[in-house]
Short mmCIF file of C-alpha atoms in Angstrom, two decimals:
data_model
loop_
_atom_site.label_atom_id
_atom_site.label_comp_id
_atom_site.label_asym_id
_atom_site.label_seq_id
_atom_site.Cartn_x
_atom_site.Cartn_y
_atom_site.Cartn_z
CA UNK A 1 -12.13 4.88 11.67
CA UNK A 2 -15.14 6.88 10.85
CA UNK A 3 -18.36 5.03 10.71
CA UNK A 4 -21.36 5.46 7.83
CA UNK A 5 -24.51 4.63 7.36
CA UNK A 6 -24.46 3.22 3.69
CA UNK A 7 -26.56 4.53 1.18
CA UNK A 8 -26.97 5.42 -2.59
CA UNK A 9 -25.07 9.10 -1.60
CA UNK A 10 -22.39 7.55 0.45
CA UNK A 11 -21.60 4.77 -2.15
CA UNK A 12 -20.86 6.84 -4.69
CA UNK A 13 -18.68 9.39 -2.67
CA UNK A 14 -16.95 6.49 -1.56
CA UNK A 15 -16.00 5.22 -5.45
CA UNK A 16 -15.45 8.61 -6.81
CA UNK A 17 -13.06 8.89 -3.61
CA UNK A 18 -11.38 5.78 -4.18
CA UNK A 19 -11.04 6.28 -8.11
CA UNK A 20 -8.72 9.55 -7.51
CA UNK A 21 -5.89 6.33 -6.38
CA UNK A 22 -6.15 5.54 -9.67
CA UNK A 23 -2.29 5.76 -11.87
CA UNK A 24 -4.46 6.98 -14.97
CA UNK A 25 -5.52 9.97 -12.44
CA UNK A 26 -1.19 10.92 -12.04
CA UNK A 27 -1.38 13.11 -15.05
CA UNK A 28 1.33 15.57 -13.54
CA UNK A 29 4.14 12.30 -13.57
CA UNK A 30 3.46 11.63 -16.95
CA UNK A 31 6.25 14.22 -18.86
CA UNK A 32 8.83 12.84 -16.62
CA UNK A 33 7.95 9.47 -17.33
CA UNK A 34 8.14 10.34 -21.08
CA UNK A 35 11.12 12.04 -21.02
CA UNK A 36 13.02 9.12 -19.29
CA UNK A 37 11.49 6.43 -21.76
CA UNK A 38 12.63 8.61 -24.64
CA UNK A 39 16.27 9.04 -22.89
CA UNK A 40 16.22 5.45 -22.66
CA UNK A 41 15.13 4.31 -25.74
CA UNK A 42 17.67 6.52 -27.62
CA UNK A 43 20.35 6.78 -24.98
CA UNK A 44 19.93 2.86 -24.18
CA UNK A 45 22.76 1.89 -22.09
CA UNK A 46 24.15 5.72 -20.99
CA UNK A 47 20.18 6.64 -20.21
CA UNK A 48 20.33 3.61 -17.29
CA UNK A 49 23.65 4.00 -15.62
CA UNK A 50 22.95 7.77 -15.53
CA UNK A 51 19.21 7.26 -14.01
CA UNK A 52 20.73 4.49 -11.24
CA UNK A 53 23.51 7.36 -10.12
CA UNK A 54 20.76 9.87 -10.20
CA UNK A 55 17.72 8.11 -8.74
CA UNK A 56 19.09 5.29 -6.69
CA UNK A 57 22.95 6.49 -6.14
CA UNK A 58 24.89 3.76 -7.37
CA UNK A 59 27.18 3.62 -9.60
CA UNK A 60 26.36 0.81 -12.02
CA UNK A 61 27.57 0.17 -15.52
CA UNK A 62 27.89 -2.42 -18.36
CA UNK A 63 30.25 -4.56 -16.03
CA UNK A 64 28.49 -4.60 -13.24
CA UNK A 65 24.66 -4.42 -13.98
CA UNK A 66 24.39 -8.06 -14.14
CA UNK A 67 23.60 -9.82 -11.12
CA UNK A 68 26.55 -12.23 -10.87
CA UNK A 69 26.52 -16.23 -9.39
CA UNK A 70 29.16 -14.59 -6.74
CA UNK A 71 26.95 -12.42 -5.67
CA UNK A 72 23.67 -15.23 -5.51
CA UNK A 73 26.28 -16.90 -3.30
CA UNK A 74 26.69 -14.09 -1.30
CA UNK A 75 23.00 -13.39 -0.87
CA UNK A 76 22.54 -17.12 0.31
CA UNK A 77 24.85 -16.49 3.27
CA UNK A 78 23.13 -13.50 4.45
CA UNK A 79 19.67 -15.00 4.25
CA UNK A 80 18.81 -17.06 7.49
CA UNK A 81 18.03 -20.64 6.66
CA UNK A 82 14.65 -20.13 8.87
CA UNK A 83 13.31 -18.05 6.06
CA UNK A 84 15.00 -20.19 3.11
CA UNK A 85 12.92 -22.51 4.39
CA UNK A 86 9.54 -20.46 4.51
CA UNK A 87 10.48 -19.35 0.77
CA UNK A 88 10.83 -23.11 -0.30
CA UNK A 89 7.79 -24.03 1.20
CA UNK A 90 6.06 -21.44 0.14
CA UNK A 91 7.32 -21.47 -3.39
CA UNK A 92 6.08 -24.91 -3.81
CA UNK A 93 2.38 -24.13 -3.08
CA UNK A 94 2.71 -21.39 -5.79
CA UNK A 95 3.89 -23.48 -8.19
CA UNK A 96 0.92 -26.55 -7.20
CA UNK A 97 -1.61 -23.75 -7.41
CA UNK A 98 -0.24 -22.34 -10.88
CA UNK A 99 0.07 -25.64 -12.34
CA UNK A 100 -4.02 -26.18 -12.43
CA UNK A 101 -3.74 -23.31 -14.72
CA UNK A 102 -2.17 -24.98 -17.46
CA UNK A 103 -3.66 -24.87 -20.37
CA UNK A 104 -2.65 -27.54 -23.71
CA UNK A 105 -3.40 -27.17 -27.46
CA UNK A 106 -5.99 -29.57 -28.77
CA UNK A 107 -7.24 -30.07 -32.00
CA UNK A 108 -10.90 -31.30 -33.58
CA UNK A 109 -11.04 -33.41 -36.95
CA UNK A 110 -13.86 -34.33 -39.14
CA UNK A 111 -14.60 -36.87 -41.14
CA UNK A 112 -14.96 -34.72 -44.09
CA UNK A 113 -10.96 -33.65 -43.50
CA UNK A 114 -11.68 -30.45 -41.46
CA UNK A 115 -9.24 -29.84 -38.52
CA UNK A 116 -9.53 -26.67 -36.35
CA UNK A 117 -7.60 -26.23 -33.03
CA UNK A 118 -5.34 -23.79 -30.83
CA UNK A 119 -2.30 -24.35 -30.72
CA UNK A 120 -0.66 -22.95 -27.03
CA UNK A 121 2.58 -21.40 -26.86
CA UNK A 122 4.43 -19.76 -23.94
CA UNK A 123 6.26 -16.00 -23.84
CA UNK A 124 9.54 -16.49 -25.51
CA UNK A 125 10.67 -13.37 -22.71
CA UNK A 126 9.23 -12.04 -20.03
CA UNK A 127 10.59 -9.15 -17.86
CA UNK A 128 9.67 -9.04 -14.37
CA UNK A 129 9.88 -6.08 -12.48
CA UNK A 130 10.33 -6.38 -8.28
CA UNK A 131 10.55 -2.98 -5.82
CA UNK A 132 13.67 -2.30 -3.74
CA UNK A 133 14.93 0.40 -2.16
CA UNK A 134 14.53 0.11 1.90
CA UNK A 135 11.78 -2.91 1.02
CA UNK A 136 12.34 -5.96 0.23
CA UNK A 137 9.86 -8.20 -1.58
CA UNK A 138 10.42 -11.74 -2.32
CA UNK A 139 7.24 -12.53 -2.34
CA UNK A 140 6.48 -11.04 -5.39
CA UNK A 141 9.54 -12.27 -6.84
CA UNK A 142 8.05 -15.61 -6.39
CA UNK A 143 4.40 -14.58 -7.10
CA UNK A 144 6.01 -13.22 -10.64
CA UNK A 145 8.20 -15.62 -11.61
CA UNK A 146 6.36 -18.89 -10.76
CA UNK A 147 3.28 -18.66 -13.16
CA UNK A 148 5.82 -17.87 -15.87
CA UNK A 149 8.24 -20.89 -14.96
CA UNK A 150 5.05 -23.19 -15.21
CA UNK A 151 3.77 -21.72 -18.32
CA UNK A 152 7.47 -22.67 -20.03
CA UNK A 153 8.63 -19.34 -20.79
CA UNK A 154 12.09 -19.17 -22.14
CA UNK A 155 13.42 -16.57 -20.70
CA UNK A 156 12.93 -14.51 -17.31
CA UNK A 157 14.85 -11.61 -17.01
CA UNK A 158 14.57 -9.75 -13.37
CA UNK A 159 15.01 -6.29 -12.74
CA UNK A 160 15.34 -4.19 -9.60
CA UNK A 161 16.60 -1.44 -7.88
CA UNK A 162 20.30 -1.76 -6.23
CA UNK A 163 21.09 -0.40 -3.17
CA UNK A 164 23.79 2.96 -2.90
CA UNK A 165 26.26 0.15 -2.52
CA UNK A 166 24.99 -1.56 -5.79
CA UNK A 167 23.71 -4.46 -4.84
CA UNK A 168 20.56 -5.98 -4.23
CA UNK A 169 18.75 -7.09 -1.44
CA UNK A 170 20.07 -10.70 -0.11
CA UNK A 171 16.40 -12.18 0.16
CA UNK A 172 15.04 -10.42 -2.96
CA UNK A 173 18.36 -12.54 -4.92
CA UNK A 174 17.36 -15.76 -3.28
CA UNK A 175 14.24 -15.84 -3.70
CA UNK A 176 14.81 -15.12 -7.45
CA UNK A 177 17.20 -17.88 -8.01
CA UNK A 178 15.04 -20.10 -5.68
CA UNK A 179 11.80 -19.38 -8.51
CA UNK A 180 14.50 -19.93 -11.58
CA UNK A 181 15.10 -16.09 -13.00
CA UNK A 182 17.77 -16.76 -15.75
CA UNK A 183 19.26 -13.52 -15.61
CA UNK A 184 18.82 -10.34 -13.14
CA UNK A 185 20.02 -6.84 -13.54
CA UNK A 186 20.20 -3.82 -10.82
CA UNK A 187 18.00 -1.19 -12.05
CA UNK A 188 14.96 -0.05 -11.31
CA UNK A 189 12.26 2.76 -11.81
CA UNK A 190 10.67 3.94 -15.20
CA UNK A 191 13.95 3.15 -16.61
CA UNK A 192 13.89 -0.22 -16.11
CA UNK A 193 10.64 -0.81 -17.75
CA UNK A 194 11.95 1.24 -20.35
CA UNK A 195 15.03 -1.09 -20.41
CA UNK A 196 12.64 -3.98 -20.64
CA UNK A 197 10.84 -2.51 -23.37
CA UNK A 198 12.79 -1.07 -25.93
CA UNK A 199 16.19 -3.24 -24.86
CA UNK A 200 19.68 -1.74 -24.69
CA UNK A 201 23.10 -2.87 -25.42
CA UNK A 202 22.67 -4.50 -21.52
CA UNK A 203 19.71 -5.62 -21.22
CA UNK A 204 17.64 -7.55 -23.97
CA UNK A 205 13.91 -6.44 -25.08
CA UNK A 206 11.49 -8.48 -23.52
CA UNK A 207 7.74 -9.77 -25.26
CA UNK A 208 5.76 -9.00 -21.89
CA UNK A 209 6.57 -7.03 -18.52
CA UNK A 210 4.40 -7.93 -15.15
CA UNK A 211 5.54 -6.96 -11.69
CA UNK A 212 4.20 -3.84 -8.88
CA UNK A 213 6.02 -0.74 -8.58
CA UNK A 214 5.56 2.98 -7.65
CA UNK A 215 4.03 5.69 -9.64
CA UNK A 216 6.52 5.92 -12.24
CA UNK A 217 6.56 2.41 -12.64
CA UNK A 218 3.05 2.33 -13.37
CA UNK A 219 3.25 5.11 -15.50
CA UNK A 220 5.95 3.69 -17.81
CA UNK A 221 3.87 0.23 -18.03
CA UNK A 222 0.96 1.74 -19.43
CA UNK A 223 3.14 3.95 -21.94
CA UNK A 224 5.31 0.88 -23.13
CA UNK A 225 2.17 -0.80 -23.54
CA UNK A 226 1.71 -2.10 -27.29
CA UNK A 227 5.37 -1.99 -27.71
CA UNK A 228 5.50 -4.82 -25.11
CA UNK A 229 2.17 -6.26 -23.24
CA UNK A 230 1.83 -5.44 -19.81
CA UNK A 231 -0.06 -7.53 -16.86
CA UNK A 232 -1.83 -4.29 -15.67
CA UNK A 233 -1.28 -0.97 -14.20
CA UNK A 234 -1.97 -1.18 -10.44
CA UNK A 235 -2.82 0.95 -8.13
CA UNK A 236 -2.49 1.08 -4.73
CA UNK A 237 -3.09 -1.75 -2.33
CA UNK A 238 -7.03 -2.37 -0.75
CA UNK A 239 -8.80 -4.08 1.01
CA UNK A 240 -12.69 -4.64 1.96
CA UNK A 241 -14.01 -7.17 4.79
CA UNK A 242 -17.90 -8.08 4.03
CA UNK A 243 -18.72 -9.02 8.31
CA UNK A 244 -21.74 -9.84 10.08
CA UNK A 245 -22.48 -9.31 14.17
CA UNK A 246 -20.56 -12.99 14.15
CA UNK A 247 -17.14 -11.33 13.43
CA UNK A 248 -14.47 -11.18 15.63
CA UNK A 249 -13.88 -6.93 16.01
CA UNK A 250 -10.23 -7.44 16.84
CA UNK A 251 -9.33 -10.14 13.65
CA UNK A 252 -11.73 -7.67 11.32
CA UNK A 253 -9.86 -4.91 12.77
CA UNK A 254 -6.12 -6.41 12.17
CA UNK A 255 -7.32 -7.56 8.44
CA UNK A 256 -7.95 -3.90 7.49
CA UNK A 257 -4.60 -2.90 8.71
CA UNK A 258 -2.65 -5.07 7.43
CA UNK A 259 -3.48 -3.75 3.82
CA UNK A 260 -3.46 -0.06 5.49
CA UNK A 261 0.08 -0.46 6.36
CA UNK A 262 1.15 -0.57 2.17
CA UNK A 263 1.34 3.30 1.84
CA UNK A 264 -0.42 6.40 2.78
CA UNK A 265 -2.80 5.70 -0.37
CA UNK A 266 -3.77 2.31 0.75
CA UNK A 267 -7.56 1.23 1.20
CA UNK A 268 -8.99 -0.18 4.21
CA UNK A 269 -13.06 -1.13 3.82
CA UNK A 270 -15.60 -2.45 6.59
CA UNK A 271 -18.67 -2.89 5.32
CA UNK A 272 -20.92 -4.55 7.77
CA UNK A 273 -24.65 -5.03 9.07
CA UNK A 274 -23.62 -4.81 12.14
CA UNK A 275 -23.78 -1.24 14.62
CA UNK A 276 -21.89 -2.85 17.26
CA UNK A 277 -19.32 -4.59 15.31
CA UNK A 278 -18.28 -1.10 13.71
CA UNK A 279 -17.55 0.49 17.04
CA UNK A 280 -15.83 -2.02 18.24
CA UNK A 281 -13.77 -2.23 15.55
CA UNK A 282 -13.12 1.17 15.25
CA UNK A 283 -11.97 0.97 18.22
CA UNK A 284 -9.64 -2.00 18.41
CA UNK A 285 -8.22 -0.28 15.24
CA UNK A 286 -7.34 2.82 17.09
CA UNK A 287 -5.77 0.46 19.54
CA UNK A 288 -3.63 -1.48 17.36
CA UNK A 289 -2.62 1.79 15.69
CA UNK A 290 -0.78 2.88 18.94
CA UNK A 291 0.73 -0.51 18.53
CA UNK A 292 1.88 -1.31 15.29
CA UNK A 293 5.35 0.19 14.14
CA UNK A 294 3.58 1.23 10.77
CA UNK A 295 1.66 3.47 13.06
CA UNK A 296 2.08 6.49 11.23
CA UNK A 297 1.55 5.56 7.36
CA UNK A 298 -1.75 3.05 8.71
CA UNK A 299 -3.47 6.43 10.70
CA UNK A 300 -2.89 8.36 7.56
CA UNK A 301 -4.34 5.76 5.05
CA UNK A 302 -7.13 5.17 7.63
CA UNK A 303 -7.79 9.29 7.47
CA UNK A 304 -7.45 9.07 3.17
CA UNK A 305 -9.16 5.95 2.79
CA UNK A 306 -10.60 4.05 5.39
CA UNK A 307 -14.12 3.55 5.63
CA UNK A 308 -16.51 1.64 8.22
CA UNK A 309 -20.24 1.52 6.26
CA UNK A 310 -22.61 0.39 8.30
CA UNK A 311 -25.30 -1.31 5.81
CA UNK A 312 -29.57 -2.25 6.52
CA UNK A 313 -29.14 -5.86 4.72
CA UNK A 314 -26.41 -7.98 3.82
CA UNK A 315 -27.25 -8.50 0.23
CA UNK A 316 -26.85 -3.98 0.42
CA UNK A 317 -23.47 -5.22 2.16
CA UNK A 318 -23.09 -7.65 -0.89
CA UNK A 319 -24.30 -4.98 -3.25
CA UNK A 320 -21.70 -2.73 -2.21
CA UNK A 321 -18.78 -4.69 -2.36
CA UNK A 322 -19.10 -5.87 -5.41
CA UNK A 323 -19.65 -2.40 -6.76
CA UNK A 324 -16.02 -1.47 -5.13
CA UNK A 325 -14.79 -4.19 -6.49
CA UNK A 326 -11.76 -4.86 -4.49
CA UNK A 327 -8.45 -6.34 -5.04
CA UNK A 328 -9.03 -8.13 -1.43
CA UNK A 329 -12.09 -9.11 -0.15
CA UNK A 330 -12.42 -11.40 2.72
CA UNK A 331 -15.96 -12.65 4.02
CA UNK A 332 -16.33 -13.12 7.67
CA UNK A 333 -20.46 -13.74 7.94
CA UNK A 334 -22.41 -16.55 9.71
CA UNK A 335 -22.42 -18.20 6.17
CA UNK A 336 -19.49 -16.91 4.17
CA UNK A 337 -19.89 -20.00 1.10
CA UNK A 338 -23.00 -18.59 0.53
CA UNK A 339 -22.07 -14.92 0.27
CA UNK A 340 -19.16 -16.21 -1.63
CA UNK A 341 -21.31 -17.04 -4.81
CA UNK A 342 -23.10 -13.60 -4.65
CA UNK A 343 -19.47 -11.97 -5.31
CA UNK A 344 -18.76 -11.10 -8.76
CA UNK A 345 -16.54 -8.67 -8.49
CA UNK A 346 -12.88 -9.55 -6.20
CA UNK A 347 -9.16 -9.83 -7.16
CA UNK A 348 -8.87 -12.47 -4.45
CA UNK A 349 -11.99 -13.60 -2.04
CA UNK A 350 -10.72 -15.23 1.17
CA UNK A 351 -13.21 -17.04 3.33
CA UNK A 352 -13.93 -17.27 6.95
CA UNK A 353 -12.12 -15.94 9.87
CA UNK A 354 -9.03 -17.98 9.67
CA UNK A 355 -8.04 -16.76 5.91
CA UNK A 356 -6.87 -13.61 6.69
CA UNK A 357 -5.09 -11.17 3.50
CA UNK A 358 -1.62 -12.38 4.79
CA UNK A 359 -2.45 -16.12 3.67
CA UNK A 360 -2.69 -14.87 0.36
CA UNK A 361 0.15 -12.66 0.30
CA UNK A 362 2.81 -14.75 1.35
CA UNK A 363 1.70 -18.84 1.29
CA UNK A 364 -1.28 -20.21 0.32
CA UNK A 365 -0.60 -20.29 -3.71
CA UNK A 366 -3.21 -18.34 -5.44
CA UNK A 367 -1.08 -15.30 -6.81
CA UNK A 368 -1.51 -11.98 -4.93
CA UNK A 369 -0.67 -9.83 -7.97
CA UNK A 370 -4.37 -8.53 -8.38
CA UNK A 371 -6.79 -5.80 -10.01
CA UNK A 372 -6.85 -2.92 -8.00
CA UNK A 373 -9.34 0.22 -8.75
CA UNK A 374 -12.36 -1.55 -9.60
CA UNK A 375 -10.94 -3.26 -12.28
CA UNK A 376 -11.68 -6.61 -10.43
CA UNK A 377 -14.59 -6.27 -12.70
CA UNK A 378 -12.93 -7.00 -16.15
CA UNK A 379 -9.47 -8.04 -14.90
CA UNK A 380 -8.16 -11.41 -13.14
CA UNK A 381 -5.10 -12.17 -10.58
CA UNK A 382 -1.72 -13.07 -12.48
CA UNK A 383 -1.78 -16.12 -13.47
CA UNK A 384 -0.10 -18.72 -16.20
CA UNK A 385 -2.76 -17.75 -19.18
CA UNK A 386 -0.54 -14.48 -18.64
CA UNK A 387 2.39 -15.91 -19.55
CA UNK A 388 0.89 -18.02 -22.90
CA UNK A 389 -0.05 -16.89 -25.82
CA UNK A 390 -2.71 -18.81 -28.66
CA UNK A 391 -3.03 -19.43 -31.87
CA UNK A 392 -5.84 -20.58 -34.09
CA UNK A 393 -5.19 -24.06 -36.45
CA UNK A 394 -7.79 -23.85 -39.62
CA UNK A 395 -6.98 -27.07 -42.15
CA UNK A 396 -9.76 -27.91 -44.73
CA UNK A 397 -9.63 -30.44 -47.51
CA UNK A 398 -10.61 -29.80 -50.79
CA UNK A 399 -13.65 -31.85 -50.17
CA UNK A 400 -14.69 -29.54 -46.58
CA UNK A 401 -14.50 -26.37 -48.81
CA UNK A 402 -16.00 -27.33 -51.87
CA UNK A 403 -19.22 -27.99 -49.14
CA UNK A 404 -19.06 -24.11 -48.13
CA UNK A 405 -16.95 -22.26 -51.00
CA UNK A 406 -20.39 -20.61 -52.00
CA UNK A 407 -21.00 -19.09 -48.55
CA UNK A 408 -17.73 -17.35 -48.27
CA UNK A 409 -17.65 -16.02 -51.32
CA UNK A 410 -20.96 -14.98 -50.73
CA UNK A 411 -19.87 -13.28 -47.39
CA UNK A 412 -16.82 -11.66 -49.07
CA UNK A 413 -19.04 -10.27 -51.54
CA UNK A 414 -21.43 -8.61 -49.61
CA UNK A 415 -18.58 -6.71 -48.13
CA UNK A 416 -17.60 -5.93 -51.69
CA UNK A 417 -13.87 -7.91 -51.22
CA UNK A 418 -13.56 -9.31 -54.25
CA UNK A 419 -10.40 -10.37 -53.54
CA UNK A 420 -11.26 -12.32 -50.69
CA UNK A 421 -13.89 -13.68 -52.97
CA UNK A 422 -11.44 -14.85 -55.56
CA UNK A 423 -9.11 -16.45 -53.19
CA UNK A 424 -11.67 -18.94 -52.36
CA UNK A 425 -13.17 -18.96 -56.27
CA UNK A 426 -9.87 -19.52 -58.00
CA UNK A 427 -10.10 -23.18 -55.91
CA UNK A 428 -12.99 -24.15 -58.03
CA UNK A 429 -12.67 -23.05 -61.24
CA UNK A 430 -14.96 -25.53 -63.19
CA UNK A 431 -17.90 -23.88 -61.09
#
């Protein structure tokens, strides 16, 4: 990995670098992204099955697109129990995690007959979207479905790419069922979000859409957006480790690669105070490259996006990071609680040496849907608020207004709405 001393100049060639990753930077996918939402949303039904035979080579159609309890069945005897286990166990720390998020309505009454509150209501719908193809991810399919179970949504409908043969993949299926999607359907791509979105005579509009995907997915998120709301538009997958000369070389090495293995796009970050610790860690990383079966994809992330900075003072280190913002960052320093609450900007922060990215990804509970691009700075991980929406409760009694009534009308005056005005004047009319 190449090795830099960091300063003002290689900062910002680092975030302009990194910002090219970004999906609002993939201008030239955006009329094919169009052009299949528009098929879709006219087309409905005919758009899909044609986009599945064309994109993913399977024939599906209105019989067939719905995941069926035969085929659950099926997926459950393919699936070794060894990993129904691990899925079970690690679905249930999801779900503890998620339900601290809850959030209640409550309500505040005054003497003089005033009541204001917010009333809390889950999602009546929510899509979730899950990758397929030669991948299989049930991770996310828990990760996605378990903040909405816990914030009571109605309905989750799953959808994801089938397989030439047209089915889907046996651990994707289980772990779906295992997190309680009520209904799943084999299609994926930009028209599935499309699907989602505008609903067909299949597949039922939904109120929200979360869930990862490729390029196109991403695309067709962001363009569905206001028609539906959307957990965010991610980007590729990152990750920076803030170290100190007291970090192990070959864990801080392993850390960066496991995010470099995502895609040729991925980011891998050191940014250390440390000399010595970035050449040995460039070097175990060239080691484990020769190793690892990702080889290929990891050396050419590394080459795109990988980054050793080398920096004078850890608060620069601190600095730094929390300019890049990124979706992982995991602190490996002599005092890592301390650095810790210096962060402000992470998607998830993972502390010490023994809370590698994996933790995150697969068991701990915190969600590993997270803010990529920078966008750690105004955007959180998944969570239940994203599956919740509130509304305000306003109650007065005559005797509460009568206190203010002058005020408003005041207020809608000076704004020259004289209707407003009168809505609250017509109330008192002996004034």
């Amino acid at each position: 990995m190449r090795i830099e001393k960091l300063d003002s100049s290689t900062k910002k060639n680092l975030l302009e670098d990194l910002l090219k990753r970004s999906p609002n930077s993939y201008g030239k996918y955006e009329a094919s992204v169009k052009e299949i939402l528009d098929n879709v949303q006219n087309r409905r039904d005919e758009a899909v099955f044609a986009y599945t035979k064309q994109f993913d080579g399977a024939d599906i159609n209105a019989s067939n697109i719905q995941v069926t309890e035969e085929e659950i069945k099926e997926a459950y005897s393919l699936v070794d129990d060894s990993l129904l286990a691990v899925i079970r166990k690690a679905k249930k720390n999801i779900e503890v995690y998620h339900e601290k998020q809850r959030q209640y309505s409550w309500f505040d009454s005054r003497p003089d007959g005033t009541i204001l509150g917010q009333k809390v209501t889950a999602l009546a719908r929510v899509g979730v979207y899950v990758p397929g193809g030669k991948a299989a991810y049930p991770s996310s399919v828990l990760m996605n479905i378990m903040p909405a179970k816990v914030a009571g949504v109605e309905e989750i409908i799953m959808v994801t790419p089938p397989g030439k043969d047209g089915k889907v993949t046996p651990t994707t299926l289980v772990a779906a069922n295992e997190a309680g999607a009520d209904k799943i359907y084999k299609v994926g791509g930009a028209q599935a979000i499309a699907a989602l979105a505008f609903g067909t005579e299949s597949i039922p509009k939904v109120d929200k859409i979360v869930g990862p995907g490729n390029i196109y997915v991403a695309l067709a998120k962001k363009s569905v957006y206001g028609y539906v709301s959307i957990d965010s538009v991610a980007g590729p997958s990152e990750i920076l480790v803030l170290a100190d000369d007291t970090a192990n070389p070959r864990y801080v090495a392993a850390d960066l690669l496991s995010q470099a293995e995502h895609d040729e796009m991925a980011s891998a970050i050191l940014v250390t105070t440390s000399m010595e610790l970035a050449e040995k860690v460039s070097a175990q990383v060239d080691e484990f490259v020769r190793e690892l079966s990702r080889g290929q994809i990891i050396q050419k992330s590394l080459d795109n996006y990988g980054h050793i900075l080398v920096a004078d003072t850890l608060q620069d280190a601190i600095d730094a990071a929390n300019e890049i913002a990124s979706e992982h960052l995991e602190i490996m320093t002599a005092n890592p609680f301390d650095v810790m609450t210096r962060i402000r900007n992470a998607g998830a922060i993972f502390i010490g040496e023994y809370s590698s990215e994996p933790l995150g990804d697969y068991f701990a509970g915190p969600n590993h849907v997270l803010p990529t691009n920078g966008t750690a700075k105004f955007f959180s991980p998944l969570s239940v608020d994203d599956f919740i929406k509130k509304s305000s409760i306003i109650s007065y009694s005559r005797e509460a207004l009568e206190a203010i009534h002058g005020d408003i009308e005041a207020f809608a005056e000076a704004e020259h709405l004289t209707a407003h005005a009168n809505s609250i004047r017509v109330r008192f009319p002996e004034e």
